Amino acid sequence: MQITSFKQYEEDYKKSVENPEQFWGEVAQNFQWRKPWFKVLSWNFNEPNIKWFEGAKLNITENCLDRHLATSGDKPAIIWEPNNPEEESVTLTYKMLHERVCRFANVLKRNGAKKGDRICIYMPMVPELAIAVLACARIGAVHSVVFGGFSAKSIADRINDAQCKLVITADGAYRGSKQIPLKDVIDDALIGCPTVEKCIVLTHVRTPVSMLKGRDVWWEDEVKHVNDICEAEEMDAEDMLFILYTSGSTGKPKGVVHTCGGYMVYAGYTFSNVFNYQPGEVYFCTADIGWITGHSYIVYGPLSQGATSVLFEGIPTYPSPSRFWDIVEKHKVNTLYTAPTAIRSLMSYGEEPLNGKDLSSIRVLGSVGEPINEEAWHWFDEKIGHGKAPIVDTWWQTETGGIMISPIATVTKTKPSFATLPLPGIQPILVDENGKEIEGNGVMGNLCIKFPWPGMLRTTYGDHERCKQTYFSTYENLYFTGDGCLRDEDGYYRITGRVDDVLNVSGHRIGTAEVENAINMHAGVVESAVVGYPHDVKGQGIYAFVIYPEMHGDVELSKKDILQTVTRVIGAIAKPDKILFVSGLPKTRSGKIMRRILRKIAEGETTNLGDTSTLLDPAVVEEIIEASKKL
Ligand code: WT7
């Protein structure tokens, strides 16, 4: 199933469009099924109703673990690199990982988990996180991993939305020089989560935690009570595998639902092809398993292909900005898959951190999460890849399950800041505001996908209508990505960024409405409007315009309070980079905030603000401009 030449890519692409069922049917033969499908695909985008590999039975963990045991049981599956480089790294072979997943699966069962139950996972980047994820999949429970940076309230909302029965967490997490009290946060969250019966706690940072009688149990104790034999649950291809919450343009995050069969095929196929993974190579994706990148390209994709996946607990700059390069040297990493924001941050330290580091093992480089600017692209290419490692700029989304538009390493000619061409099976189209297709090359439009692919979301948990409204109703018969896109003279795609009210901060998706709601919870705030602005390292920064009448006190203190509120409500990742106190917001006569104007002001534009004649009170714009100059 691996594409080795551009000619083959073209042939496979053609086939995938002309005969998608045959194409994906053949790809799926490379996986292990308990029972074959009777139909590869049935679909409509109106409901939407999408079924891949109907009738097929499988368990994804048999594909990620069991099937490798005979041939590669002693091969490393996961290499764990701790936050603190002085601690030992840990290697888990496929045999060891299989054993530990089975054992923990039995722990889940012992604590009442059954097929179909939802389980929330809130953990640091340790091997047990991957084990917890796979153990859920082993018994057919649905995991909902919540990133360790989210607040108690965010966790509670997610747990309640999915009605989780169990929570898996740890005492705490290390993040560079900081410690995050995960269990404390969970304790706060669980006060408002009536569905949660049990909480399994891993010892990691050894900080004291309070254990609630009857609810909380220790991971280490539990595993002693069970053995390591656990037959995998037989799952239908369209049974739910996991839920992952993601932000949109409206208030509350949605639970994106992925199912077992299609997701597995798509994550495995794209991993193998995009990175041109070769047996025995060491692959390092720096994402967190709390995001889709970690699900698909630390856990499921690599393991389904029998790869060796590095799992890194720490951050790029701890204990020094050499950390990534030390890891590359230490584990002889062949593929490094990271985010533009990390590249830009490391770039800013100059070449010193690279001195004396042996990066010769690197063969393929990857980028994900946001548009990569040319400067960062060239730095990555020259300083890290020494001009010899192809860069795969991979465009995709939580909803797409896997990479959609990307070069195929060693096959596709790359171009700085272009995600280049669609993978086989992916049919992108650009449309104008009215949904009319924009044909030809050298054009721009809104990016949609016109045909299903196996890794696509099936629904948003508990609210199918919302899935329909968000993705399938903007344009008839199309999946709308929310991204703007250029198709250049070569037919290459370049993603230009979101066209909705969604921000991309350090590769993390944050809804402006969500941040506004959080700010508005502060007692002194009357109203707020949040927009993005270009930020050197984060890609986009968060700029908040806040109506805050009682400004006699300490302005800086008030801003601090607001940041606290946002941290409490969402998490530190959503903290505004800039807060500007204003007495009013530019609104239309019907009361709609003119974000276009605020965006321009946030970008530093003070003269060409476009048409302001429809504003209720044009004077407010002058006031905001003057105030913004002083910020
Ligand atoms: C949004 C999806 C899926 C990986 C992590 C983010 C932006 C993602 C690229 C890229 C330009 C990109 C898009 C997309 N994005 N990759 N290579 N070039 N933009 O997942 O949180 O679901 O966000 O990230 O705007 O819609 P996500």
XYZ file of C-alpha atoms and ligand atoms in Angstrom:
658
model
C 0.000 0.000 0.000
C 3.028 2.290 -0.013
C 3.372 4.749 -2.862
C 6.937 4.897 -4.155
C 6.790 7.125 -7.230
C 4.885 10.164 -8.414
C 3.541 8.140 -11.295
C 2.104 5.652 -8.844
C 0.579 8.495 -6.829
C -1.155 9.747 -9.958
C -2.421 6.288 -10.824
C -3.624 5.593 -7.293
C -5.272 8.988 -7.105
C -7.096 8.409 -10.372
C -8.263 5.016 -9.265
C -9.378 6.334 -5.875
C -11.634 8.874 -7.581
C -12.930 6.648 -10.357
C -13.487 3.639 -8.186
C -13.293 4.599 -4.521
C -14.845 1.396 -3.223
C -12.357 -0.787 -5.028
C -9.488 1.466 -3.977
C -10.314 1.513 -0.262
C -11.351 -2.134 -0.320
C -7.833 -2.980 -1.457
C -6.164 -0.690 1.083
C -8.257 -2.286 3.840
C -6.878 -5.725 2.914
C -3.666 -4.647 4.632
C -5.417 -4.773 7.988
C -6.698 -7.616 10.074
C -10.452 -8.120 10.233
C -12.394 -10.700 12.188
C -15.081 -10.646 9.541
C -15.030 -8.947 6.117
C -17.394 -6.161 5.019
C -20.287 -6.658 2.656
C -20.195 -3.076 1.413
C -17.187 -0.750 1.343
C -19.143 2.511 1.385
C -22.639 3.859 1.652
C -23.159 7.551 2.151
C -25.050 10.744 1.843
C -23.862 14.167 2.958
C -27.371 15.485 3.640
C -28.157 13.674 6.863
C -25.102 13.015 6.946
C -24.937 9.239 7.035
C -21.602 7.652 6.283
C -20.714 4.004 6.607
C -17.397 2.435 5.698
C -16.732 -1.311 5.629
C -20.281 -2.156 6.604
C -20.690 -5.496 8.299
C -16.972 -5.874 9.031
C -15.804 -6.872 12.505
C -12.472 -5.986 14.047
C -10.656 -4.684 17.035
C -8.185 -1.907 16.326
C -5.841 -3.114 19.088
C -5.432 -6.462 17.335
C -4.150 -4.428 14.404
C -1.933 -2.248 16.589
C -0.610 -5.007 18.860
C -1.502 -8.687 18.419
C -0.748 -8.939 14.739
C 2.818 -7.723 15.239
C 3.671 -10.150 18.031
C 4.755 -13.112 15.926
C 7.102 -11.145 13.690
C 8.068 -8.084 15.738
C 7.184 -8.807 19.341
C 10.589 -7.634 20.526
C 10.624 -4.517 18.387
C 10.168 -1.228 20.241
C 6.610 0.053 19.913
C 6.958 3.050 22.194
C 10.057 4.872 23.320
C 9.156 7.170 26.179
C 11.304 10.223 26.770
C 10.616 11.844 30.152
C 10.279 15.554 30.859
C 13.489 15.482 32.845
C 16.374 14.295 30.647
C 18.204 12.954 33.678
C 15.539 10.336 34.157
C 15.790 7.104 32.190
C 13.806 6.748 29.017
C 11.578 3.681 28.760
C 11.213 1.347 25.817
C 8.132 -0.827 25.478
C 8.343 -3.573 22.882
C 5.197 -4.704 21.118
C 5.103 -7.703 23.441
C 5.372 -5.538 26.540
C 2.840 -3.013 25.300
C 0.395 -5.788 24.420
C 0.765 -7.272 27.868
C 0.278 -3.976 29.652
C -2.704 -2.978 27.525
C -4.390 -6.319 28.233
C -3.683 -6.008 31.922
C -5.077 -2.494 32.128
C -8.067 -3.520 30.013
C -8.824 -6.007 32.768
C -8.513 -3.207 35.316
C -11.123 -1.244 33.380
C -13.446 -4.239 33.381
C -12.842 -4.777 37.093
C -13.967 -1.198 37.640
C -17.192 -1.723 35.782
C -16.323 -0.563 32.267
C -18.116 -2.257 29.399
C -18.307 -1.965 25.638
C -19.862 1.357 24.651
C -19.133 3.107 27.979
C -17.413 6.475 27.695
C -14.167 6.949 29.587
C -12.460 10.287 30.098
C -8.652 10.266 30.082
C -6.799 13.249 31.578
C -3.152 12.291 31.816
C 0.412 13.416 31.279
C 2.365 12.228 28.237
C 3.514 8.938 29.777
C 3.340 5.404 28.328
C 0.325 4.742 30.545
C -1.619 7.314 28.523
C -1.164 5.252 25.358
C -1.896 2.127 27.400
C -5.119 3.657 28.752
C -6.254 4.663 25.265
C -5.552 1.224 23.829
C -7.098 -0.556 26.823
C -10.353 1.318 26.198
C -10.250 0.263 22.559
C -9.467 -3.314 23.637
C -12.742 -3.644 25.549
C -14.778 -1.505 23.165
C -15.120 1.421 25.554
C -15.101 4.875 23.962
C -12.218 7.104 25.045
C -12.457 10.838 25.359
C -8.978 12.195 25.972
C -8.878 15.707 27.399
C -5.650 17.664 26.998
C -3.832 18.263 30.306
C -4.011 22.044 29.864
C -7.789 22.282 30.189
C -9.480 23.563 33.343
C -11.776 21.687 35.719
C -14.805 23.340 34.156
C -13.766 22.339 30.638
C -13.245 18.763 31.786
C -16.583 18.671 33.594
C -18.382 19.960 30.493
C -16.754 17.264 28.378
C -17.406 14.496 30.902
C -21.050 15.488 31.218
C -21.590 15.856 27.502
C -20.328 12.305 26.945
C -21.786 10.982 30.231
C -18.518 9.322 31.109
C -18.650 6.524 33.631
C -14.947 6.392 34.393
C -12.018 8.781 34.556
C -8.365 7.855 34.201
C -5.857 10.392 35.482
C -2.569 10.787 37.336
C -1.517 12.587 40.496
C 0.146 15.251 38.397
C 2.108 16.089 35.277
C 5.479 17.679 34.610
C 5.617 20.411 32.036
C 9.117 21.817 31.787
C 9.949 23.261 35.184
C 6.286 23.297 36.227
C 4.029 20.716 37.803
C 0.350 20.454 36.980
C -1.862 18.963 39.736
C -4.007 16.801 37.474
C -5.826 14.957 40.255
C -6.736 18.214 42.021
C -8.182 19.533 38.798
C -10.131 16.299 38.318
C -11.426 16.486 41.889
C -12.806 19.948 41.172
C -14.319 18.769 37.911
C -15.955 15.670 39.381
C -17.971 17.694 41.898
C -20.284 18.419 38.989
C -20.127 15.052 37.209
C -22.820 12.678 38.494
C -22.196 9.987 35.873
C -18.643 9.237 36.998
C -18.463 6.139 39.183
C -14.756 5.441 39.299
C -11.505 7.334 38.936
C -8.264 5.461 38.326
C -5.175 7.408 39.397
C -1.634 6.767 38.204
C 1.256 7.732 40.438
C 3.623 9.913 38.475
C 4.901 13.061 40.174
C 4.361 11.709 43.707
C 2.561 14.749 44.964
C -0.006 14.128 47.729
C -3.563 13.785 46.453
C -6.867 13.115 48.133
C -8.507 9.826 47.235
C -12.263 9.655 47.565
C -13.444 6.428 49.187
C -15.402 4.204 46.843
C -14.611 6.352 43.814
C -10.842 6.673 43.509
C -8.440 3.785 43.086
C -4.703 3.635 42.354
C -3.517 2.327 38.998
C -0.620 0.506 40.666
C -2.905 -1.353 43.090
C -5.458 -2.271 40.491
C -3.032 -3.917 38.072
C -1.978 -6.323 40.844
C -5.471 -7.758 41.016
C -5.744 -8.799 37.369
C -3.842 -10.883 34.840
C -2.618 -9.879 31.421
C -4.901 -11.980 29.292
C -7.701 -10.027 27.679
C -9.414 -11.150 24.539
C -10.204 -8.149 22.345
C -13.865 -7.169 22.083
C -15.288 -7.734 18.627
C -16.314 -4.360 17.235
C -18.412 -3.410 14.275
C -16.543 -1.254 11.764
C -18.998 1.556 12.496
C -18.930 1.205 16.294
C -17.607 4.285 18.049
C -13.866 4.256 18.786
C -13.444 7.641 20.394
C -14.765 11.117 21.004
C -12.459 14.115 20.834
C -13.720 17.570 21.739
C -12.816 20.492 19.542
C -13.770 24.144 19.366
C -15.915 25.737 16.745
C -17.286 29.145 15.929
C -20.083 28.834 18.471
C -19.953 28.568 22.265
C -19.389 25.052 23.417
C -16.898 22.504 22.057
C -18.249 19.592 20.039
C -17.454 15.931 20.566
C -16.142 14.740 17.229
C -16.917 11.035 16.833
C -14.646 8.578 15.026
C -15.475 4.940 14.400
C -13.329 1.813 14.439
C -12.888 0.500 10.905
C -12.595 3.558 8.691
C -10.468 5.483 11.163
C -8.034 2.601 11.513
C -7.627 2.192 7.761
C -7.202 5.894 7.217
C -4.751 6.536 10.065
C -2.639 3.525 9.060
C -2.667 4.237 5.328
C -1.804 7.910 5.685
C 0.924 7.250 8.267
C 2.625 4.696 6.065
C 2.459 6.879 2.954
C 2.905 10.458 4.038
C 5.997 9.708 6.129
C 7.168 6.908 3.830
C 7.759 4.922 7.001
C 10.344 2.125 6.637
C 10.511 -0.905 8.946
C 12.894 -0.364 11.837
C 12.831 3.409 11.654
C 12.267 5.630 14.667
C 9.429 8.090 14.307
C 8.898 11.065 16.628
C 5.710 13.116 16.674
C 5.943 15.945 19.206
C 2.197 16.471 19.597
C 0.227 15.647 22.734
C -2.118 12.647 22.718
C -4.753 15.103 23.971
C -5.080 16.337 20.380
C -6.030 14.443 17.241
C -2.408 14.494 15.999
C -1.414 12.374 18.977
C -4.336 9.973 18.528
C -3.656 9.346 14.854
C 0.099 9.800 14.592
C 1.535 8.781 17.957
C -0.801 5.936 18.787
C -3.055 4.402 16.146
C -1.318 5.164 12.835
C 2.245 4.181 13.809
C 1.269 1.171 15.930
C -1.038 -0.191 13.241
C 2.025 -0.208 10.984
C 4.337 -1.827 13.524
C 6.388 1.357 13.795
C 8.507 2.665 16.655
C 6.883 5.789 18.054
C 8.624 8.211 20.419
C 6.372 9.604 23.146
C 7.801 12.761 24.714
C 6.527 14.064 28.009
C 8.173 17.476 27.992
C 8.322 20.702 26.043
C 10.749 21.883 23.311
C 12.563 24.387 25.517
C 13.171 22.389 28.695
C 15.754 22.152 30.105
C 17.086 24.025 27.067
C 16.074 24.771 23.492
C 18.312 21.857 22.446
C 15.860 19.314 23.780
C 14.360 18.146 20.481
C 17.825 17.824 18.960
C 19.059 15.872 21.970
C 16.147 13.481 21.571
C 16.786 13.135 17.847
C 20.435 12.305 18.550
C 19.741 10.005 21.497
C 17.069 7.875 19.836
C 18.385 8.270 16.266
C 15.088 9.684 15.112
C 14.395 9.213 11.396
C 11.152 11.170 11.148
C 10.375 14.302 13.113
C 6.763 15.524 12.945
C 6.177 18.822 14.724
C 4.311 22.136 14.617
C 5.272 25.459 13.012
C 4.895 27.192 16.369
C 7.576 24.920 17.873
C 9.841 25.537 14.885
C 9.439 29.316 15.168
C 10.050 29.221 18.880
C 13.248 27.166 18.477
C 14.380 29.330 15.563
C 14.343 32.339 17.844
C 17.225 30.885 19.889
C 19.528 30.970 16.873
C 21.978 28.219 15.962
C 23.687 27.759 19.284
C 21.285 25.036 20.518
C 22.111 23.050 17.368
C 25.850 23.121 17.823
C 27.393 19.676 18.051
C 24.065 17.879 17.703
C 24.069 14.894 15.403
C 20.912 15.129 13.321
C 22.173 12.814 10.589
C 19.514 10.181 11.319
C 16.767 12.499 10.075
C 15.258 11.402 6.778
C 11.777 12.946 6.782
C 10.381 16.094 8.425
C 6.736 16.916 9.004
C 4.693 19.970 9.956
C 1.119 20.192 11.172
C -1.454 22.399 12.863
C -1.257 25.720 11.066
C 0.151 27.275 7.936
C 3.946 27.114 8.016
C 5.499 30.422 6.993
C 8.330 30.346 4.459
C 10.980 31.459 6.923
C 10.217 28.620 9.298
C 9.967 26.184 6.394
C 13.457 27.091 5.147
C 14.971 26.982 8.607
C 13.485 23.522 9.176
C 14.731 22.402 5.778
C 18.257 23.765 6.095
C 19.110 23.558 9.773
C 17.273 20.371 10.696
C 16.974 18.467 7.428
C 20.304 19.744 6.005
C 18.475 20.182 2.722
C 18.128 16.423 2.352
C 14.938 15.581 4.237
C 11.629 16.188 2.484
C 9.209 18.312 4.542
C 5.640 17.070 4.568
C 3.337 19.997 5.356
C 0.262 18.033 6.375
C -3.133 19.700 6.294
C -5.970 18.031 8.156
C -8.368 18.463 11.077
C -9.745 16.741 14.153
C -12.801 15.982 12.022
C -10.874 14.415 9.161
C -9.218 11.813 11.403
C -6.058 11.808 9.331
C -3.921 13.762 6.893
C -5.831 14.994 3.819
C -3.620 17.290 1.769
C 0.105 16.724 2.007
C 3.208 15.815 0.125
C 4.096 12.113 0.208
C 7.679 11.932 1.450
C 10.202 11.079 -1.303
C 7.378 11.142 -3.880
C 5.824 14.616 -4.090
C 7.918 17.638 -5.019
C 7.534 20.031 -2.096
C 7.028 23.791 -2.177
C 7.527 26.025 0.874
C 4.266 26.761 2.729
C 2.193 24.539 0.453
C 0.411 21.428 1.654
C 0.700 20.497 -2.039
C -1.687 17.763 -3.268
C -4.609 15.708 -1.947
C -3.847 12.168 -0.844
C -5.513 9.348 -2.790
C -9.193 9.221 -1.907
C -9.438 12.910 -1.079
C -11.428 15.142 -3.418
C -10.999 18.787 -2.431
C -12.918 21.563 -4.136
C -12.829 25.320 -3.756
C -16.107 27.214 -3.658
C -17.134 30.847 -3.501
C -19.460 32.389 -0.898
C -22.488 30.940 -2.688
C -21.098 27.461 -2.919
C -20.290 27.731 -6.601
C -17.237 25.680 -7.544
C -14.168 27.692 -8.457
C -12.475 25.716 -11.158
C -9.036 25.885 -12.670
C -5.700 26.869 -11.191
C -4.432 30.120 -9.730
C -7.635 30.579 -7.708
C -8.739 30.997 -4.107
C -11.824 29.924 -2.252
C -13.334 28.085 0.668
C -12.024 24.566 0.992
C -14.573 21.752 0.860
C -14.365 18.003 0.314
C -16.885 16.491 -2.041
C -16.551 12.771 -1.418
C -16.290 10.745 1.808
C -13.040 9.234 3.071
C -12.747 6.466 5.678
C -11.324 8.671 8.457
C -14.020 11.323 8.430
C -16.137 12.141 11.480
C -19.486 10.381 11.620
C -21.310 12.676 14.008
C -20.863 15.058 16.922
C -21.629 13.230 20.116
C -25.208 13.525 21.307
C -26.098 16.116 18.696
C -26.183 14.882 15.137
C -27.985 18.009 13.998
C -25.008 20.090 15.071
C -22.712 17.939 12.943
C -24.999 18.499 9.993
C -25.253 22.245 10.583
C -21.550 22.796 11.162
C -20.049 20.735 8.381
C -22.667 19.739 5.832
C -25.107 22.619 5.562
C -22.993 25.622 4.556
C -22.705 24.198 1.052
C -24.996 21.582 -0.341
C -23.530 18.112 -0.660
C -20.099 19.193 0.531
C -18.093 18.802 3.709
C -16.988 22.336 4.641
C -13.611 22.578 6.364
C -13.815 26.179 7.614
C -10.490 26.927 5.901
C -9.648 29.308 3.101
C -7.358 27.930 0.432
C -5.331 28.849 -2.626
C -4.798 26.506 -5.572
C -1.797 27.780 -7.508
C -0.754 27.428 -11.122
C 0.625 23.941 -10.450
C -2.611 22.797 -8.837
C -0.867 22.859 -5.463
C -2.943 23.730 -2.395
C -1.979 26.286 0.207
C -4.183 26.663 3.253
C -4.551 30.340 4.107
C -6.289 29.937 7.484
C -9.728 29.798 8.998
C -12.546 31.753 7.407
C -14.818 31.369 10.430
C -14.530 32.746 13.970
C -12.013 30.134 14.990
C -8.477 31.008 16.056
C -5.399 28.884 15.672
C -3.089 29.670 18.560
C 0.124 27.643 18.582
C -1.675 25.050 16.485
C -4.532 24.817 19.001
C -8.011 25.542 17.849
C -9.859 28.077 19.975
C -13.265 29.582 19.274
C -13.531 33.340 19.728
C -17.038 32.899 21.167
C -15.671 30.508 23.774
C -13.049 33.025 24.927
C -15.642 35.821 24.950
C -17.985 33.730 27.095
C -15.157 33.104 29.527
C -14.162 36.781 29.726
C -17.789 37.786 30.190
C -17.989 35.608 33.284
C -15.764 38.111 35.072
C -17.988 40.237 37.293
C -16.640 43.583 36.067
C -17.009 42.827 32.371
C -20.012 44.108 30.448
C -19.161 42.742 27.043
C -16.160 41.600 25.027
C -15.056 40.829 21.512
C -12.142 38.555 20.713
C -10.190 38.431 17.470
C -6.911 36.943 16.301
C -3.832 38.896 15.265
C -0.536 37.780 13.721
C 1.871 36.553 16.387
C 5.534 35.763 15.655
C 5.676 32.485 17.530
C 2.077 31.416 18.122
C 0.943 32.090 14.574
C -2.114 33.828 15.954
C -2.412 35.692 19.227
C -5.640 36.417 21.073
C -6.703 40.063 21.227
C -9.600 40.890 23.535
C -11.562 44.149 23.408
C -13.333 44.415 26.742
C -15.987 46.806 27.997
C -15.020 47.267 31.607
C -16.618 50.339 33.184
C -15.079 50.322 36.630
C -11.641 51.309 35.574
C -10.641 53.457 38.513
C -8.523 50.741 40.115
C -5.296 49.151 38.974
C -5.710 48.399 35.270
C -3.016 45.717 35.255
C -4.642 43.977 38.187
C -7.994 43.955 36.436
C -6.376 42.413 33.387
C -4.775 39.765 35.566
C -8.184 38.975 37.031
C -9.618 38.518 33.577
C -6.762 36.210 32.580
C -7.424 34.188 35.737
C -11.061 33.906 34.803
C -10.228 32.595 31.341
C -7.756 30.130 32.845
C -10.445 28.915 35.244
C -13.140 28.626 32.647
C -11.199 27.175 29.702
C -7.528 26.729 30.562
C -4.306 28.652 30.192
C -4.146 27.953 26.455
C -7.022 30.374 25.853
C -5.550 33.340 27.749
C -5.658 36.537 25.675
C -2.238 37.930 24.739
C -3.645 41.442 24.719
C -6.550 43.017 26.539
C -7.785 46.457 25.609
C -10.356 48.152 27.822
C -12.857 50.119 25.774
C -16.095 51.936 26.485
C -17.944 50.484 23.517
C -17.623 48.055 20.603
C -18.221 48.813 16.935
C -21.686 47.464 16.191
C -24.074 47.545 13.316
C -27.512 49.047 13.835
C -28.824 45.530 14.356
C -26.326 45.029 17.179
C -23.816 42.770 15.444
C -20.184 43.340 16.413
C -18.117 44.316 13.376
C -15.186 41.979 13.914
C -13.698 42.933 10.572
C -12.885 46.340 12.042
C -11.528 44.923 15.276
C -9.359 42.474 13.365
C -7.820 45.349 11.435
C -7.154 47.316 14.596
C -5.629 44.227 16.214
C -3.336 43.892 13.200
C -2.168 47.465 13.770
C -4.106 48.949 10.877
C -5.397 52.383 11.879
C -6.404 54.067 8.669
C -7.874 51.655 6.117
C -10.691 50.206 8.126
C -13.072 49.838 5.232
C -16.689 50.867 5.303
C -17.742 52.089 8.746
C -20.873 53.890 7.593
C -23.218 51.151 8.799
C -21.952 51.531 12.347
C -24.277 52.575 15.112
C -21.622 54.808 16.637
C -18.610 55.437 14.370
C -16.917 57.522 17.082
C -16.217 54.431 19.129
C -13.804 53.265 16.430
C -11.658 56.381 16.863
C -11.547 55.818 20.568
C -10.509 52.172 20.165
C -7.792 53.090 17.664
C -6.326 55.693 19.994
C -6.399 53.315 22.951
C -4.866 50.488 20.910
C -1.865 52.661 20.045
C -1.033 52.919 23.712
C -1.327 49.204 24.446
C -7.180 23.354 11.646
C -7.529 22.062 12.304
C -5.010 18.244 12.481
C -3.847 18.600 13.160
C -3.853 19.569 14.264
C -4.889 20.646 14.240
C -5.280 24.245 10.624
C -3.901 22.153 10.337
C -2.529 22.758 8.778
C -1.539 22.941 7.767
C -2.386 25.080 7.394
C -3.410 23.821 9.023
C -6.472 24.450 9.727
C -7.439 23.366 10.175
N -4.244 23.420 10.017
N -2.868 21.763 9.603
N -0.648 21.981 7.465
N -1.506 24.117 7.110
N -3.334 24.979 8.334
O -6.146 20.095 14.332
O -7.323 21.498 16.039
O -8.599 20.133 14.347
O -7.352 22.209 13.683
O -5.783 23.596 11.802
O -7.018 25.702 9.931
O -8.769 23.645 9.878
P -7.414 20.966 14.647
